mmCIF file of N, CA and C in Angstrom:
data_model
loop_
_atom_site.group_PDB
_atom_site.id
_atom_site.type_symbol
_atom_site.label_atom_id
_atom_site.label_comp_id
_atom_site.label_asym_id
_atom_site.label_seq_id
_atom_site.Cartn_x
_atom_site.Cartn_y
_atom_site.Cartn_z
ATOM 1 N N MET T 1 -5.501 21.146 -21.480
ATOM 2 C CA MET T 1 -4.590 21.054 -20.340
ATOM 3 C C MET T 1 -3.675 22.270 -20.349
ATOM 4 N N THR T 2 -3.621 23.004 -19.248
ATOM 5 C CA THR T 2 -2.724 24.146 -19.151
ATOM 6 C C THR T 2 -1.347 23.665 -18.738
ATOM 7 N N GLN T 3 -0.410 24.595 -18.724
ATOM 8 C CA GLN T 3 0.972 24.240 -18.396
ATOM 9 C C GLN T 3 1.098 23.642 -17.001
ATOM 10 N N ASN T 4 0.269 24.063 -16.057
ATOM 11 C CA ASN T 4 0.429 23.627 -14.678
ATOM 12 C C ASN T 4 -0.582 22.591 -14.218
ATOM 13 N N GLU T 5 -1.409 22.074 -15.123
ATOM 14 C CA GLU T 5 -2.438 21.138 -14.689
ATOM 15 C C GLU T 5 -2.409 19.841 -15.481
ATOM 16 N N PHE T 6 -2.856 18.803 -14.839
ATOM 17 C CA PHE T 6 -2.949 17.479 -15.428
ATOM 18 C C PHE T 6 -4.403 17.047 -15.259
ATOM 19 N N PRO T 7 -4.995 16.400 -16.243
ATOM 20 C CA PRO T 7 -6.399 16.007 -16.092
ATOM 21 C C PRO T 7 -6.636 15.212 -14.806
ATOM 22 N N GLU T 8 -7.686 15.568 -14.104
ATOM 23 C CA GLU T 8 -8.130 14.863 -12.906
ATOM 24 C C GLU T 8 -7.194 14.988 -11.708
ATOM 25 N N CYS T 9 -6.234 15.900 -11.732
ATOM 26 C CA CYS T 9 -5.365 16.090 -10.570
ATOM 27 C C CYS T 9 -6.164 16.797 -9.477
ATOM 28 N N PRO T 10 -6.327 16.172 -8.304
ATOM 29 C CA PRO T 10 -7.162 16.758 -7.261
ATOM 30 C C PRO T 10 -6.442 17.787 -6.394
ATOM 31 N N TYR T 11 -5.153 17.989 -6.621
ATOM 32 C CA TYR T 11 -4.369 18.871 -5.762
ATOM 33 C C TYR T 11 -3.739 19.992 -6.571
ATOM 34 N N GLU T 12 -3.652 21.171 -5.957
ATOM 35 C CA GLU T 12 -3.002 22.316 -6.577
ATOM 36 C C GLU T 12 -1.785 22.677 -5.737
ATOM 37 N N ALA T 13 -0.615 22.617 -6.344
ATOM 38 C CA ALA T 13 0.624 22.889 -5.627
ATOM 39 C C ALA T 13 0.760 24.379 -5.329
ATOM 40 N N ASN T 14 1.444 24.694 -4.243
ATOM 41 C CA ASN T 14 1.657 26.061 -3.812
ATOM 42 C C ASN T 14 3.144 26.402 -3.889
ATOM 43 N N ASP T 15 3.470 27.612 -4.287
ATOM 44 C CA ASP T 15 4.843 28.129 -4.329
ATOM 45 C C ASP T 15 5.798 27.174 -5.040
ATOM 46 N N THR T 16 6.785 26.641 -4.304
ATOM 47 C CA THR T 16 7.801 25.783 -4.924
ATOM 48 C C THR T 16 7.453 24.301 -4.827
ATOM 49 N N CYS T 17 6.232 24.006 -4.454
ATOM 50 C CA CYS T 17 5.812 22.599 -4.358
ATOM 51 C C CYS T 17 5.358 22.068 -5.712
ATOM 52 N N ILE T 18 5.381 20.755 -5.831
ATOM 53 C CA ILE T 18 4.891 20.074 -7.026
ATOM 54 C C ILE T 18 4.053 18.881 -6.589
ATOM 55 N N VAL T 19 3.202 18.408 -7.482
ATOM 56 C CA VAL T 19 2.403 17.212 -7.221
ATOM 57 C C VAL T 19 2.829 16.141 -8.212
ATOM 58 N N ILE T 20 3.150 14.973 -7.690
ATOM 59 C CA ILE T 20 3.574 13.825 -8.490
ATOM 60 C C ILE T 20 2.487 12.757 -8.418
ATOM 61 N N GLN T 21 2.128 12.194 -9.550
ATOM 62 C CA GLN T 21 1.287 10.992 -9.547
ATOM 63 C C GLN T 21 2.257 9.825 -9.516
ATOM 64 N N GLU T 22 2.286 9.135 -8.381
ATOM 65 C CA GLU T 22 3.255 8.064 -8.191
ATOM 66 C C GLU T 22 2.896 6.835 -9.017
ATOM 67 N N ASP T 23 3.922 6.088 -9.388
ATOM 68 C CA ASP T 23 3.689 4.786 -9.995
ATOM 69 C C ASP T 23 3.071 3.901 -8.917
ATOM 70 N N LYS T 24 2.003 3.247 -9.249
ATOM 71 C CA LYS T 24 1.286 2.428 -8.269
ATOM 72 C C LYS T 24 2.007 1.099 -8.050
ATOM 73 N N VAL T 25 2.156 0.726 -6.778
ATOM 74 C CA VAL T 25 2.779 -0.545 -6.415
ATOM 75 C C VAL T 25 1.761 -1.658 -6.643
ATOM 76 N N GLU T 26 2.186 -2.691 -7.338
ATOM 77 C CA GLU T 26 1.309 -3.832 -7.626
ATOM 78 C C GLU T 26 1.151 -4.702 -6.383
ATOM 79 N N GLU T 27 -0.015 -5.290 -6.222
ATOM 80 C CA GLU T 27 -0.293 -6.140 -5.067
ATOM 81 C C GLU T 27 0.257 -7.548 -5.228
ATOM 82 N N VAL T 28 0.620 -7.915 -6.450
ATOM 83 C CA VAL T 28 1.190 -9.232 -6.727
ATOM 84 C C VAL T 28 2.560 -9.021 -7.369
ATOM 85 N N THR T 29 3.591 -9.700 -6.835
ATOM 86 C CA THR T 29 4.935 -9.559 -7.388
ATOM 87 C C THR T 29 5.036 -10.247 -8.746
ATOM 88 N N LYS T 30 6.119 -9.990 -9.452
ATOM 89 C CA LYS T 30 6.345 -10.642 -10.750
ATOM 90 C C LYS T 30 6.392 -12.160 -10.610
ATOM 91 N N GLY T 31 6.813 -12.621 -9.437
ATOM 92 C CA GLY T 31 6.875 -14.058 -9.177
ATOM 93 C C GLY T 31 5.550 -14.657 -8.734
ATOM 94 N N GLY T 32 4.501 -13.818 -8.630
ATOM 95 C CA GLY T 32 3.180 -14.317 -8.281
ATOM 96 C C GLY T 32 2.850 -14.295 -6.800
ATOM 97 N N ILE T 33 3.688 -13.663 -5.990
ATOM 98 C CA ILE T 33 3.437 -13.611 -4.550
ATOM 99 C C ILE T 33 2.493 -12.447 -4.244
ATOM 100 N N LEU T 34 1.436 -12.728 -3.499
ATOM 101 C CA LEU T 34 0.468 -11.710 -3.107
ATOM 102 C C LEU T 34 1.004 -10.974 -1.880
ATOM 103 N N LEU T 35 1.145 -9.653 -1.982
ATOM 104 C CA LEU T 35 1.652 -8.846 -0.873
ATOM 105 C C LEU T 35 0.513 -8.455 0.057
ATOM 106 N N SER T 36 0.820 -8.352 1.351
ATOM 107 C CA SER T 36 -0.185 -7.895 2.311
ATOM 108 C C SER T 36 -0.444 -6.406 2.087
ATOM 109 N N LYS T 37 -1.564 -5.926 2.588
ATOM 110 C CA LYS T 37 -1.897 -4.504 2.450
ATOM 111 C C LYS T 37 -0.829 -3.632 3.113
ATOM 112 N N ASP T 38 -0.322 -4.067 4.277
ATOM 113 C CA ASP T 38 0.735 -3.312 4.957
ATOM 114 C C ASP T 38 1.997 -3.238 4.107
ATOM 115 N N GLN T 39 2.370 -4.348 3.475
ATOM 116 C CA GLN T 39 3.565 -4.370 2.626
ATOM 117 C C GLN T 39 3.380 -3.457 1.414
ATOM 118 N N VAL T 40 2.197 -3.488 0.810
ATOM 119 C CA VAL T 40 1.918 -2.609 -0.335
ATOM 120 C C VAL T 40 2.026 -1.152 0.101
ATOM 121 N N ASN T 41 1.470 -0.814 1.278
ATOM 122 C CA ASN T 41 1.549 0.558 1.789
ATOM 123 C C ASN T 41 2.982 0.985 2.047
ATOM 124 N N ARG T 42 3.793 0.097 2.622
ATOM 125 C CA ARG T 42 5.209 0.416 2.856
ATOM 126 C C ARG T 42 5.935 0.668 1.544
ATOM 127 N N GLU T 43 5.681 -0.199 0.572
ATOM 128 C CA GLU T 43 6.319 -0.038 -0.741
ATOM 129 C C GLU T 43 5.873 1.268 -1.405
ATOM 130 N N GLN T 44 4.583 1.589 -1.298
ATOM 131 C CA GLN T 44 4.075 2.818 -1.911
ATOM 132 C C GLN T 44 4.685 4.045 -1.241
ATOM 133 N N ASN T 45 4.827 4.011 0.087
ATOM 134 C CA ASN T 45 5.404 5.141 0.816
ATOM 135 C C ASN T 45 6.871 5.358 0.498
ATOM 136 N N SER T 46 7.540 4.325 -0.001
ATOM 137 C CA SER T 46 8.957 4.469 -0.341
ATOM 138 C C SER T 46 9.170 4.551 -1.853
ATOM 139 N N ALA T 47 8.097 4.781 -2.603
ATOM 140 C CA ALA T 47 8.210 4.901 -4.063
ATOM 141 C C ALA T 47 9.110 6.077 -4.427
ATOM 142 N N THR T 48 9.759 5.985 -5.581
ATOM 143 C CA THR T 48 10.678 7.046 -6.000
ATOM 144 C C THR T 48 10.484 7.467 -7.449
ATOM 145 N N GLU T 49 9.417 7.023 -8.102
ATOM 146 C CA GLU T 49 9.195 7.393 -9.501
ATOM 147 C C GLU T 49 7.742 7.767 -9.732
ATOM 148 N N GLY T 50 7.548 8.689 -10.668
ATOM 149 C CA GLY T 50 6.192 9.097 -11.004
ATOM 150 C C GLY T 50 6.186 10.155 -12.088
ATOM 151 N N THR T 51 5.038 10.796 -12.248
ATOM 152 C CA THR T 51 4.829 11.798 -13.288
ATOM 153 C C THR T 51 4.368 13.097 -12.647
ATOM 154 N N ILE T 52 4.977 14.208 -13.035
ATOM 155 C CA ILE T 52 4.554 15.515 -12.530
ATOM 156 C C ILE T 52 3.164 15.819 -13.076
ATOM 157 N N VAL T 53 2.227 16.151 -12.178
ATOM 158 C CA VAL T 53 0.865 16.463 -12.609
ATOM 159 C C VAL T 53 0.442 17.894 -12.272
ATOM 160 N N ASN T 54 1.197 18.580 -11.412
ATOM 161 C CA ASN T 54 0.874 19.962 -11.091
ATOM 162 C C ASN T 54 2.113 20.648 -10.532
ATOM 163 N N LEU T 55 2.301 21.906 -10.911
ATOM 164 C CA LEU T 55 3.450 22.693 -10.466
ATOM 165 C C LEU T 55 2.980 23.944 -9.745
ATOM 166 N N GLY T 56 3.630 24.277 -8.622
ATOM 167 C CA GLY T 56 3.377 25.554 -7.975
ATOM 168 C C GLY T 56 3.940 26.682 -8.833
ATOM 169 N N CYS T 57 3.484 27.898 -8.596
ATOM 170 C CA CYS T 57 3.866 29.029 -9.446
ATOM 171 C C CYS T 57 5.357 29.343 -9.394
ATOM 172 N N MET T 58 6.058 28.937 -8.351
ATOM 173 C CA MET T 58 7.493 29.212 -8.222
ATOM 174 C C MET T 58 8.354 27.948 -8.361
ATOM 175 N N ALA T 59 7.756 26.839 -8.718
ATOM 176 C CA ALA T 59 8.508 25.584 -8.841
ATOM 177 C C ALA T 59 9.559 25.695 -9.935
ATOM 178 N N PHE T 60 10.769 25.295 -9.615
ATOM 179 C CA PHE T 60 11.909 25.277 -10.536
ATOM 180 C C PHE T 60 12.243 26.668 -11.072
ATOM 181 N N TYR T 61 11.836 27.703 -10.352
ATOM 182 C CA TYR T 61 12.046 29.079 -10.795
ATOM 183 C C TYR T 61 13.529 29.407 -10.977
ATOM 184 N N ASP T 62 14.396 28.778 -10.186
ATOM 185 C CA ASP T 62 15.829 29.071 -10.241
ATOM 186 C C ASP T 62 16.561 28.307 -11.347
ATOM 187 N N ILE T 63 15.846 27.544 -12.153
ATOM 188 C CA ILE T 63 16.436 26.788 -13.265
ATOM 189 C C ILE T 63 16.089 27.516 -14.559
ATOM 190 N N PRO T 64 17.050 27.643 -15.493
ATOM 191 C CA PRO T 64 16.721 28.290 -16.776
ATOM 192 C C PRO T 64 15.502 27.622 -17.416
ATOM 193 N N GLU T 65 14.642 28.427 -18.025
ATOM 194 C CA GLU T 65 13.349 27.939 -18.515
ATOM 195 C C GLU T 65 13.459 26.730 -19.437
ATOM 196 N N GLU T 66 14.460 26.696 -20.295
ATOM 197 C CA GLU T 66 14.579 25.579 -21.239
ATOM 198 C C GLU T 66 14.935 24.259 -20.550
ATOM 199 N N HIS T 67 15.372 24.325 -19.291
ATOM 200 C CA HIS T 67 15.735 23.114 -18.546
ATOM 201 C C HIS T 67 14.737 22.778 -17.438
ATOM 202 N N ARG T 68 13.721 23.596 -17.262
ATOM 203 C CA ARG T 68 12.752 23.371 -16.185
ATOM 204 C C ARG T 68 11.937 22.102 -16.422
ATOM 205 N N PHE T 69 11.548 21.498 -15.319
ATOM 206 C CA PHE T 69 10.654 20.347 -15.381
ATOM 207 C C PHE T 69 9.254 20.842 -15.718
ATOM 208 N N LYS T 70 8.473 19.989 -16.378
ATOM 209 C CA LYS T 70 7.138 20.376 -16.830
ATOM 210 C C LYS T 70 6.119 19.303 -16.451
ATOM 211 N N VAL T 71 4.856 19.692 -16.464
ATOM 212 C CA VAL T 71 3.776 18.735 -16.248
ATOM 213 C C VAL T 71 3.882 17.650 -17.314
ATOM 214 N N GLY T 72 3.781 16.405 -16.883
ATOM 215 C CA GLY T 72 3.894 15.272 -17.795
ATOM 216 C C GLY T 72 5.268 14.631 -17.801
ATOM 217 N N ASP T 73 6.278 15.310 -17.226
ATOM 218 C CA ASP T 73 7.623 14.730 -17.162
ATOM 219 C C ASP T 73 7.645 13.551 -16.198
ATOM 220 N N ARG T 74 8.297 12.467 -16.602
ATOM 221 C CA ARG T 74 8.546 11.323 -15.721
ATOM 222 C C ARG T 74 9.787 11.657 -14.903
ATOM 223 N N VAL T 75 9.696 11.502 -13.582
ATOM 224 C CA VAL T 75 10.788 11.909 -12.708
ATOM 225 C C VAL T 75 11.115 10.841 -11.670
ATOM 226 N N ILE T 76 12.324 10.972 -11.144
ATOM 227 C CA ILE T 76 12.789 10.172 -10.012
ATOM 228 C C ILE T 76 13.005 11.159 -8.872
ATOM 229 N N TYR T 77 12.495 10.822 -7.697
ATOM 230 C CA TYR T 77 12.600 11.736 -6.562
ATOM 231 C C TYR T 77 13.152 11.006 -5.350
ATOM 232 N N LYS T 78 13.552 11.794 -4.356
ATOM 233 C CA LYS T 78 14.154 11.242 -3.151
ATOM 234 C C LYS T 78 13.143 10.390 -2.381
ATOM 235 N N LYS T 79 13.635 9.281 -1.862
ATOM 236 C CA LYS T 79 12.795 8.354 -1.103
ATOM 237 C C LYS T 79 12.197 9.059 0.117
ATOM 238 N N TYR T 80 10.949 8.804 0.390
ATOM 239 C CA TYR T 80 10.195 9.352 1.519
ATOM 240 C C TYR T 80 10.008 10.870 1.450
ATOM 241 N N SER T 81 10.135 11.470 0.275
ATOM 242 C CA SER T 81 9.946 12.917 0.129
ATOM 243 C C SER T 81 8.481 13.302 0.273
ATOM 244 N N GLY T 82 8.257 14.467 0.823
ATOM 245 C CA GLY T 82 6.932 15.068 0.821
ATOM 246 C C GLY T 82 5.865 14.306 1.575
ATOM 247 N N VAL T 83 4.626 14.553 1.153
ATOM 248 C CA VAL T 83 3.448 13.986 1.802
ATOM 249 C C VAL T 83 2.681 13.150 0.790
ATOM 250 N N GLY T 84 2.375 11.917 1.152
ATOM 251 C CA GLY T 84 1.628 11.042 0.263
ATOM 252 C C GLY T 84 0.129 11.145 0.504
ATOM 253 N N ARG T 85 -0.628 11.109 -0.567
ATOM 254 C CA ARG T 85 -2.087 11.119 -0.509
ATOM 255 C C ARG T 85 -2.620 10.189 -1.589
ATOM 256 N N THR T 86 -3.804 9.643 -1.366
ATOM 257 C CA THR T 86 -4.459 8.814 -2.377
ATOM 258 C C THR T 86 -5.820 9.419 -2.671
ATOM 259 N N TYR T 87 -6.146 9.521 -3.950
ATOM 260 C CA TYR T 87 -7.436 10.051 -4.380
ATOM 261 C C TYR T 87 -7.952 9.160 -5.496
ATOM 262 N N ASN T 88 -9.161 8.636 -5.344
ATOM 263 C CA ASN T 88 -9.731 7.699 -6.327
ATOM 264 C C ASN T 88 -8.780 6.547 -6.629
ATOM 265 N N ASP T 89 -8.131 6.037 -5.577
ATOM 266 C CA ASP T 89 -7.210 4.902 -5.674
ATOM 267 C C ASP T 89 -5.948 5.213 -6.485
ATOM 268 N N ILE T 90 -5.647 6.505 -6.674
ATOM 269 C CA ILE T 90 -4.424 6.917 -7.379
ATOM 270 C C ILE T 90 -3.497 7.560 -6.359
ATOM 271 N N PRO T 91 -2.245 7.061 -6.231
ATOM 272 C CA PRO T 91 -1.320 7.630 -5.254
ATOM 273 C C PRO T 91 -0.658 8.911 -5.775
ATOM 274 N N TYR T 92 -0.649 9.942 -4.928
ATOM 275 C CA TYR T 92 -0.001 11.217 -5.241
ATOM 276 C C TYR T 92 1.011 11.533 -4.157
ATOM 277 N N ARG T 93 2.000 12.340 -4.499
ATOM 278 C CA ARG T 93 2.964 12.825 -3.526
ATOM 279 C C ARG T 93 3.162 14.309 -3.781
ATOM 280 N N ILE T 94 3.023 15.105 -2.720
ATOM 281 C CA ILE T 94 3.211 16.549 -2.791
ATOM 282 C C ILE T 94 4.545 16.841 -2.118
ATOM 283 N N MET T 95 5.451 17.500 -2.848
ATOM 284 C CA MET T 95 6.808 17.703 -2.339
ATOM 285 C C MET T 95 7.397 19.007 -2.843
ATOM 286 N N ASN T 96 8.540 19.367 -2.294
ATOM 287 C CA ASN T 96 9.283 20.530 -2.768
ATOM 288 C C ASN T 96 9.977 20.194 -4.076
ATOM 289 N N ASP T 97 10.136 21.192 -4.922
ATOM 290 C CA ASP T 97 10.790 20.960 -6.214
ATOM 291 C C ASP T 97 12.224 20.462 -6.063
ATOM 292 N N LYS T 98 12.872 20.791 -4.961
ATOM 293 C CA LYS T 98 14.267 20.373 -4.735
ATOM 294 C C LYS T 98 14.399 18.871 -4.479
ATOM 295 N N ASP T 99 13.280 18.188 -4.239
ATOM 296 C CA ASP T 99 13.327 16.748 -3.983
ATOM 297 C C ASP T 99 13.401 15.913 -5.256
ATOM 298 N N ILE T 100 13.282 16.559 -6.412
ATOM 299 C CA ILE T 100 13.394 15.844 -7.684
ATOM 300 C C ILE T 100 14.871 15.617 -7.981
ATOM 301 N N ALA T 101 15.233 14.368 -8.244
ATOM 302 C CA ALA T 101 16.628 14.023 -8.514
ATOM 303 C C ALA T 101 16.938 13.976 -10.005
ATOM 304 N N ALA T 102 15.978 13.532 -10.819
ATOM 305 C CA ALA T 102 16.253 13.374 -12.254
ATOM 306 C C ALA T 102 14.954 13.309 -13.044
ATOM 307 N N ARG T 103 15.097 13.548 -14.334
ATOM 308 C CA ARG T 103 13.977 13.433 -15.272
ATOM 309 C C ARG T 103 14.324 12.347 -16.270
ATOM 310 N N GLU T 104 13.322 11.573 -16.659
ATOM 311 C CA GLU T 104 13.524 10.545 -17.685
ATOM 312 C C GLU T 104 13.670 11.240 -19.035
ATOM 313 N N ARG T 105 14.707 10.874 -19.762
ATOM 314 C CA ARG T 105 14.913 11.470 -21.089
ATOM 315 C C ARG T 105 13.907 10.916 -22.068
ATOM 316 N N LYS T 106 13.446 11.776 -22.943
ATOM 317 C CA LYS T 106 12.505 11.350 -23.980
ATOM 318 C C LYS T 106 13.300 10.892 -25.184
ATOM 319 N N HIS T 107 13.067 9.660 -25.596
ATOM 320 C CA HIS T 107 13.751 9.113 -26.767
ATOM 321 C C HIS T 107 12.868 9.313 -27.981
ATOM 322 N N GLU T 108 13.424 9.996 -28.956
ATOM 323 C CA GLU T 108 12.635 10.270 -30.168
ATOM 324 C C GLU T 108 13.178 9.513 -31.339
#
């Protein structure tokens, strides 16, 4: 795996864009309620968490290198950011790097 690629990522980000593999919305709630396909789609379109799987060559360029986001980082991003796509039943979101709000800290 190179610095800018994630295994099986079908999209290559351009310039300051990034590709996020979104957390998949479950079709059944914790309480056991089965959601309709429309409800699942609405929830997926408003998802705000995922994992960076590809970075454009200029993504996060204005951030000092030691603080830049990297492929594999778990992130929180702005609701309804970018463009959503699904490939092999995996939800992806392609967005500008400025739409990332936070990174999950790694606990060691």
